[in-house]
Short mmCIF file of C-alpha atoms and ligand atoms in Angstrom, two decimals:
data_model
loop_
_atom_site.label_atom_id
_atom_site.label_comp_id
_atom_site.label_asym_id
_atom_site.label_seq_id
_atom_site.Cartn_x
_atom_site.Cartn_y
_atom_site.Cartn_z
CA MET A 1 -47.13 117.48 -121.14
CA THR A 2 -50.03 115.00 -121.32
CA LYS A 3 -51.73 114.84 -124.70
CA PRO A 4 -55.44 115.68 -124.54
CA LEU A 5 -57.52 112.50 -124.76
CA ILE A 6 -60.63 112.88 -126.91
CA THR A 7 -63.50 110.88 -125.44
CA GLY A 8 -67.25 110.77 -125.90
CA LYS A 9 -67.49 113.42 -123.20
CA THR A 10 -65.02 115.87 -124.74
CA LYS A 11 -66.44 119.35 -125.06
CA ILE A 12 -65.54 121.74 -127.86
CA LEU A 13 -63.94 125.16 -127.64
CA GLY A 14 -62.39 126.95 -130.59
CA VAL A 15 -61.63 130.03 -132.63
CA ILE A 16 -63.52 131.30 -135.67
CA GLY A 17 -61.85 133.45 -138.30
CA HIS A 18 -61.07 133.66 -141.99
CA PRO A 19 -58.30 132.79 -142.45
CA VAL A 20 -57.62 131.10 -139.13
CA GLU A 21 -54.62 128.86 -139.94
CA HIS A 22 -52.19 131.46 -138.58
CA SER A 23 -53.93 131.63 -135.18
CA LEU A 24 -51.75 130.78 -132.18
CA SER A 25 -54.82 130.25 -129.97
CA PRO A 26 -55.24 126.47 -130.56
CA LEU A 27 -51.61 125.91 -129.56
CA MET A 28 -51.86 128.07 -126.45
CA HIS A 29 -55.26 126.80 -125.26
CA ASN A 30 -54.60 123.12 -125.91
CA ALA A 31 -51.34 123.42 -123.94
CA ALA A 32 -53.36 124.76 -120.99
CA LEU A 33 -56.14 122.15 -121.39
CA ALA A 34 -53.58 119.32 -121.55
CA GLN A 35 -52.00 120.62 -118.35
CA MET A 36 -55.38 120.74 -116.63
CA VAL A 37 -56.59 117.41 -118.00
CA GLU A 38 -56.51 115.48 -114.72
CA ASP A 39 -57.79 118.42 -112.77
CA ILE A 40 -60.82 119.05 -114.91
CA ALA A 41 -61.46 115.35 -115.57
CA GLN A 42 -62.18 115.05 -111.83
CA LEU A 43 -65.05 117.42 -112.48
CA GLY A 44 -66.21 115.15 -115.29
CA LEU A 45 -65.04 117.65 -117.91
CA ASP A 46 -62.60 117.53 -120.75
CA TYR A 47 -62.12 119.98 -123.57
CA VAL A 48 -60.42 120.42 -126.92
CA TYR A 49 -59.84 123.76 -128.69
CA LEU A 50 -60.16 123.75 -132.49
CA PRO A 51 -59.66 126.25 -135.34
CA PHE A 52 -62.78 126.87 -137.46
CA PRO A 53 -62.22 128.67 -140.79
CA ILE A 54 -65.60 130.29 -141.46
CA GLU A 55 -66.28 132.47 -144.48
CA PRO A 56 -68.28 135.64 -143.73
CA GLN A 57 -71.39 134.43 -145.59
CA ASN A 58 -71.44 131.25 -143.46
CA LEU A 59 -71.17 132.94 -140.07
CA ALA A 60 -74.86 132.70 -139.05
CA VAL A 61 -75.23 129.07 -140.08
CA ALA A 62 -71.95 128.16 -138.36
CA ILE A 63 -73.05 129.73 -135.07
CA ALA A 64 -76.41 127.92 -135.26
CA GLY A 65 -74.48 124.70 -135.90
CA PHE A 66 -72.23 125.37 -132.90
CA ALA A 67 -75.34 125.62 -130.72
CA ALA A 68 -76.66 122.36 -132.17
CA VAL A 69 -73.46 120.40 -131.43
CA GLY A 70 -72.99 121.89 -127.96
CA VAL A 71 -69.90 124.06 -128.44
CA VAL A 72 -69.09 125.55 -125.02
CA GLY A 73 -67.44 128.73 -126.25
CA PHE A 74 -65.18 130.21 -128.88
CA ASN A 75 -62.84 133.05 -129.70
CA VAL A 76 -63.56 135.37 -132.58
CA THR A 77 -60.93 136.84 -134.85
CA ILE A 78 -60.79 138.81 -138.12
CA PRO A 79 -63.14 139.31 -139.98
CA HIS A 80 -65.94 138.36 -137.55
CA LYS A 81 -65.30 140.55 -134.46
CA GLN A 82 -68.07 143.03 -135.33
CA ALA A 83 -70.21 140.81 -137.58
CA ILE A 84 -70.84 138.33 -134.74
CA ILE A 85 -72.58 140.96 -132.57
CA PRO A 86 -76.10 140.74 -134.10
CA LEU A 87 -75.97 136.93 -133.78
CA LEU A 88 -75.51 137.03 -129.99
CA SER A 89 -78.26 137.24 -127.36
CA GLU A 90 -76.20 139.44 -125.09
CA ILE A 91 -72.90 141.32 -125.14
CA SER A 92 -71.03 142.71 -122.16
CA PRO A 93 -70.94 146.50 -121.65
CA LEU A 94 -67.18 146.31 -122.26
CA ALA A 95 -67.58 144.60 -125.65
CA GLN A 96 -70.32 147.10 -126.41
CA SER A 97 -68.03 150.06 -125.78
CA VAL A 98 -65.11 148.49 -127.67
CA GLY A 99 -67.49 147.63 -130.50
CA ALA A 100 -65.97 144.17 -130.95
CA VAL A 101 -66.38 140.70 -129.46
CA ASN A 102 -63.44 138.30 -129.21
CA THR A 103 -64.90 135.73 -126.78
CA VAL A 104 -68.30 134.00 -126.89
CA THR A 105 -69.73 131.61 -124.33
CA ARG A 106 -72.90 129.52 -124.14
CA GLN A 107 -75.03 130.47 -121.14
CA ASN A 108 -78.59 129.20 -120.58
CA ASN A 109 -78.81 128.12 -124.21
CA GLN A 110 -77.83 131.58 -125.42
CA TRP A 111 -74.67 133.04 -126.92
CA VAL A 112 -73.08 135.75 -124.77
CA GLY A 113 -70.15 137.84 -126.07
CA THR A 114 -67.42 139.79 -124.36
CA ASN A 115 -64.01 141.25 -125.12
CA THR A 116 -60.98 139.85 -123.27
CA ASP A 117 -58.43 141.90 -125.30
CA VAL A 118 -59.03 144.72 -122.79
CA GLU A 119 -58.03 142.52 -119.85
CA GLY A 120 -55.19 141.09 -121.95
CA PHE A 121 -53.86 144.61 -122.43
CA ILE A 122 -54.16 145.78 -118.83
CA VAL A 123 -52.94 142.70 -116.90
CA PRO A 124 -49.25 143.16 -117.91
CA LEU A 125 -49.46 146.80 -116.77
CA GLN A 126 -51.20 145.94 -113.49
CA THR A 127 -49.04 143.00 -112.53
CA THR A 128 -45.70 144.61 -113.29
CA TYR A 129 -46.27 148.20 -112.33
CA HIS A 130 -48.47 148.93 -109.34
CA GLN A 131 -49.22 152.52 -110.17
CA ASP A 132 -51.94 154.98 -109.58
CA TRP A 133 -52.72 155.96 -113.16
CA SER A 134 -55.15 158.75 -112.29
CA GLN A 135 -52.65 161.55 -112.99
CA LYS A 136 -51.10 159.81 -116.00
CA ILE A 137 -51.23 160.46 -119.72
CA ALA A 138 -51.52 157.70 -122.34
CA VAL A 139 -50.50 158.26 -125.96
CA ILE A 140 -51.69 155.57 -128.36
CA LEU A 141 -50.34 155.23 -131.91
CA GLY A 142 -52.95 153.92 -134.39
CA ASN A 143 -56.74 153.89 -134.45
CA GLY A 144 -57.65 150.40 -135.64
CA GLY A 145 -59.30 147.44 -133.88
CA ALA A 146 -56.61 146.85 -131.26
CA ALA A 147 -56.51 150.57 -130.41
CA ARG A 148 -60.16 150.30 -129.31
CA ALA A 149 -59.31 147.66 -126.70
CA VAL A 150 -56.32 149.76 -125.58
CA VAL A 151 -58.48 152.88 -125.17
CA ALA A 152 -61.02 150.90 -123.09
CA GLY A 153 -58.14 149.44 -121.04
CA CYS A 154 -56.60 152.86 -120.36
CA HIS A 155 -60.01 154.13 -119.31
CA GLN A 156 -60.48 151.15 -116.98
CA LEU A 157 -57.08 151.87 -115.40
CA GLY A 158 -58.20 155.45 -114.81
CA PHE A 159 -55.81 157.43 -117.02
CA ALA A 160 -56.39 161.19 -116.76
CA GLU A 161 -55.86 161.75 -120.49
CA ILE A 162 -55.95 159.37 -123.43
CA HIS A 163 -54.51 160.65 -126.74
CA ILE A 164 -54.95 158.74 -129.98
CA VAL A 165 -52.61 159.50 -132.88
CA GLY A 166 -53.55 158.45 -136.43
CA ARG A 167 -52.65 159.20 -140.04
CA ASN A 168 -56.10 159.43 -141.59
CA HIS A 169 -58.27 162.41 -140.66
CA GLU A 170 -61.63 160.77 -141.57
CA LYS A 171 -60.84 157.55 -139.68
CA LEU A 172 -59.68 159.56 -136.66
CA THR A 173 -62.90 161.58 -136.64
CA ALA A 174 -64.98 158.39 -136.93
CA PHE A 175 -62.95 156.84 -134.10
CA ARG A 176 -63.53 159.91 -131.94
CA ASN A 177 -67.26 159.99 -132.69
CA SER A 178 -67.69 156.30 -131.93
CA TRP A 179 -66.97 157.02 -128.25
CA SER A 180 -69.22 160.09 -127.97
CA ASN A 181 -71.87 158.23 -125.90
CA SER A 182 -69.30 156.50 -123.75
CA PRO A 183 -68.12 157.53 -120.26
CA LEU A 184 -64.58 157.88 -121.58
CA ASN A 185 -65.66 160.57 -124.04
CA GLU A 186 -64.37 163.25 -121.66
CA ASN A 187 -60.72 162.25 -121.48
CA LEU A 188 -60.19 161.04 -125.06
CA GLN A 189 -58.56 163.25 -127.70
CA VAL A 190 -57.51 162.42 -131.26
CA HIS A 191 -54.52 163.89 -133.09
CA GLU A 192 -52.84 163.67 -136.45
CA TRP A 193 -49.34 162.25 -136.76
CA LEU A 194 -47.68 165.70 -137.07
CA GLU A 195 -48.69 166.50 -133.46
CA LEU A 196 -46.41 163.75 -132.13
CA PRO A 197 -43.48 166.03 -131.15
CA LYS A 198 -45.83 167.80 -128.70
CA LEU A 199 -47.37 164.58 -127.34
CA ILE A 200 -44.38 162.24 -126.84
CA PRO A 201 -42.72 164.25 -124.02
CA GLN A 202 -46.02 164.22 -122.08
CA ALA A 203 -46.55 160.45 -122.36
CA ASP A 204 -46.43 158.31 -119.21
CA LEU A 205 -47.58 155.37 -121.33
CA LEU A 206 -46.80 155.18 -125.07
CA VAL A 207 -48.53 152.33 -126.93
CA ASN A 208 -47.89 151.15 -130.47
CA THR A 209 -51.06 149.59 -131.91
CA THR A 210 -49.94 149.94 -135.55
CA PRO A 211 -48.38 146.95 -137.33
CA ILE A 212 -45.22 149.00 -138.06
CA GLY A 213 -42.15 146.99 -137.04
CA MET A 214 -43.86 143.61 -137.20
CA TYR A 215 -41.92 140.69 -138.72
CA PRO A 216 -40.57 140.71 -141.47
CA LYS A 217 -40.17 144.53 -141.48
CA ILE A 218 -38.24 144.39 -138.24
CA ASN A 219 -36.19 147.55 -138.79
CA ASP A 220 -39.25 149.80 -139.08
CA SER A 221 -40.63 151.86 -136.22
CA PRO A 222 -43.70 154.11 -136.02
CA LEU A 223 -41.42 156.83 -134.56
CA SER A 224 -38.19 158.36 -135.82
CA ALA A 225 -35.18 158.26 -133.49
CA GLU A 226 -35.64 162.01 -133.03
CA GLU A 227 -39.31 161.67 -132.04
CA MET A 228 -38.49 158.89 -129.56
CA SER A 229 -35.64 160.95 -128.06
CA SER A 230 -38.19 163.14 -126.28
CA LEU A 231 -39.76 160.16 -124.43
CA SER A 232 -39.31 160.42 -120.66
CA PRO A 233 -37.08 157.75 -119.05
CA ASN A 234 -39.92 157.30 -116.54
CA ALA A 235 -42.38 156.37 -119.27
CA ILE A 236 -43.62 152.89 -120.18
CA ALA A 237 -43.45 151.91 -123.87
CA TYR A 238 -45.84 149.10 -124.82
CA ASP A 239 -45.79 147.46 -128.25
CA LEU A 240 -48.71 145.17 -129.15
CA ILE A 241 -46.46 143.38 -131.65
CA TYR A 242 -44.89 140.18 -130.31
CA ILE A 243 -42.53 139.25 -133.17
CA PRO A 244 -39.71 140.37 -133.20
CA GLN A 245 -38.79 140.79 -129.54
CA PRO A 246 -37.88 143.52 -128.91
CA THR A 247 -39.27 145.54 -131.81
CA GLN A 248 -37.40 148.56 -133.13
CA PHE A 249 -39.94 150.74 -131.25
CA LEU A 250 -39.10 149.03 -127.94
CA GLN A 251 -35.35 149.17 -128.66
CA GLN A 252 -35.63 152.95 -129.18
CA ALA A 253 -37.58 153.25 -125.92
CA GLN A 254 -35.01 151.12 -124.05
CA LYS A 255 -32.30 153.55 -125.21
CA GLN A 256 -34.28 156.31 -123.52
CA GLY A 257 -34.26 154.27 -120.30
CA ALA A 258 -38.01 153.68 -120.49
CA ILE A 259 -39.72 150.52 -119.20
CA THR A 260 -40.85 148.28 -122.08
CA ILE A 261 -43.63 145.70 -122.53
CA ASP A 262 -44.06 143.54 -125.64
CA GLY A 263 -47.31 142.11 -127.04
CA LEU A 264 -46.82 138.45 -126.07
CA GLU A 265 -48.22 138.83 -122.57
CA MET A 266 -51.35 140.54 -123.93
CA LEU A 267 -51.89 137.55 -126.20
CA VAL A 268 -51.46 135.17 -123.26
CA GLN A 269 -53.66 137.15 -120.88
CA GLN A 270 -56.60 137.58 -123.28
CA GLY A 271 -56.51 133.78 -123.60
CA VAL A 272 -56.34 133.28 -119.82
CA ALA A 273 -59.37 135.56 -119.40
CA ALA A 274 -61.33 133.58 -122.02
CA LEU A 275 -60.48 130.21 -120.41
CA LYS A 276 -61.62 131.53 -117.01
CA ILE A 277 -64.99 132.37 -118.53
CA TRP A 278 -65.45 129.05 -120.36
CA LEU A 279 -64.19 126.76 -117.58
CA GLN A 280 -65.63 128.85 -114.73
CA ARG A 281 -62.41 128.52 -112.79
CA GLU A 282 -59.71 130.95 -111.69
CA ALA A 283 -56.70 128.57 -111.73
CA ILE A 284 -55.36 128.62 -115.29
CA PRO A 285 -51.80 127.38 -116.08
CA VAL A 286 -50.61 130.69 -117.50
CA ASP A 287 -46.92 129.67 -117.52
CA VAL A 288 -47.73 126.67 -119.72
CA MET A 289 -49.58 128.91 -122.19
CA ARG A 290 -46.73 131.44 -122.27
CA GLN A 291 -44.10 128.73 -122.70
CA ALA A 292 -46.02 127.00 -125.50
CA LEU A 293 -46.10 130.29 -127.42
CA ARG A 294 -42.47 131.19 -126.72
CA LYS A 295 -41.31 127.76 -127.88
CA HIS A 296 -43.45 127.87 -131.02
CA LEU A 297 -42.25 131.40 -131.88
CA GLY A 298 -38.61 130.42 -131.33
CA LEU A 299 -38.18 132.95 -128.51
CA ASP A 300 -36.34 130.62 -126.13
CA MET A 301 -33.52 129.53 -128.42
P1 NAP B 401 -55.91 147.38 -137.74
O1 NAP B 401 -57.31 147.36 -137.29
O2 NAP B 401 -55.58 147.16 -139.18
O3 NAP B 401 -55.29 148.80 -137.28
C1 NAP B 401 -53.99 149.19 -137.59
C2 NAP B 401 -53.82 150.68 -137.31
O4 NAP B 401 -52.47 151.02 -137.64
C3 NAP B 401 -54.71 151.57 -138.17
O5 NAP B 401 -55.11 152.69 -137.44
C4 NAP B 401 -53.77 152.00 -139.29
O6 NAP B 401 -54.05 153.26 -139.83
C5 NAP B 401 -52.46 152.12 -138.54
N1 NAP B 401 -51.33 152.00 -139.45
C6 NAP B 401 -51.01 150.95 -140.25
N2 NAP B 401 -49.89 151.24 -140.96
C7 NAP B 401 -49.53 152.49 -140.61
C8 NAP B 401 -48.47 153.36 -141.03
N3 NAP B 401 -47.56 152.97 -141.92
N4 NAP B 401 -48.40 154.60 -140.45
C9 NAP B 401 -49.31 154.99 -139.54
N5 NAP B 401 -50.34 154.22 -139.12
C10 NAP B 401 -50.44 152.99 -139.66
O7 NAP B 401 -55.04 146.29 -136.95
P2 NAP B 401 -55.25 145.82 -135.42
O8 NAP B 401 -56.13 144.63 -135.41
O9 NAP B 401 -55.61 147.02 -134.63
O10 NAP B 401 -53.78 145.30 -135.06
C11 NAP B 401 -52.71 146.22 -134.97
C12 NAP B 401 -51.45 145.53 -134.43
O11 NAP B 401 -51.67 145.06 -133.11
C13 NAP B 401 -50.99 144.32 -135.25
O12 NAP B 401 -49.59 144.33 -135.30
C14 NAP B 401 -51.49 143.15 -134.43
O13 NAP B 401 -50.69 141.99 -134.62
C15 NAP B 401 -51.31 143.69 -133.01
N6 NAP B 401 -52.21 143.05 -132.04
C16 NAP B 401 -51.65 142.37 -131.00
C17 NAP B 401 -52.45 141.78 -130.06
C18 NAP B 401 -51.83 141.03 -128.92
O14 NAP B 401 -52.53 140.25 -128.27
N7 NAP B 401 -50.58 141.26 -128.63
C19 NAP B 401 -53.85 141.87 -130.16
C20 NAP B 401 -54.40 142.59 -131.24
C21 NAP B 401 -53.56 143.17 -132.18
P3 NAP B 401 -55.26 153.50 -140.89
O15 NAP B 401 -56.50 153.27 -140.11
O16 NAP B 401 -55.06 154.89 -141.31
O17 NAP B 401 -55.05 152.47 -141.97
#
């Protein structure tokens, strides 16, 4: 892989967060940019992708500074995904309905925000399984930030019913109410954890958006073996977690004969979608991004 060459013409991309040191985005994006270096240099463009640790109280001044130094675009991670919204001139309807922005781009001297987590979530489903989802039922475990992108993704795919399962009654009610003015209000229902035995057998798609089972607690699963035993072998189990691979949740689903998807491809695809926006080009070296992550995470040993 060619190392990116920083020149006087190099343009800046990046990710803002606090903390941001753990982010895998610089690794993944710089691998893609290095691969494209000759390609995009022909267009007179070269880019570098940097991590920017920005404390919440410095967000507004940082964004103004980004405009001043000509930053082309940036990703947004915790804790700025909602806080960035009032600082943008425009946000996409998708980001509006998710209530969070993860990708910002500079257009006509203005900051425009969108949410590529939704595309990141749906691309692995669309590319692997060409299904008509209009008669299908999605059951989503957890009602945090990632669950919002998953709900929007399931709606975009056309799921007939979307069921959210959470452990906290107040948070579930707030989650439910936050979609009341949205077109997906009609097919969204929220449930408490004890309703799982009724919901699992109906699920065509079962998604884990909780952090249960994430490294280092690799033996944990959001479902008991008994709960998972009612999952249909025709179902798809999708875990947003990407370390370990497979998670306990996906191992249980595999035992049922279900199709499984881990969270790595979502991470890759939300990055691909962001690069397409910033570079205004469709050809992104997705294999290079995937391989850079797999190597870094020790998944190809
Ligand atoms: P979050 O906003 O903190 O939401 C986590 C959700 O899980 C909350 O609803 C929380 O419930 C629930 N939860 C946590 N522990 C639980 C437990 N023991 N029992 C039942 N429910 C529990 O986090 P997030 O940003 O949505 O991220 C969630 C997971 O998705 C993380 O593992 C993250 O790494 C992964 N993720 C992956 C990608 C990807 O690209 N693959 C993208 C985004 C996120 P309460 O609300 O009641 O606390």
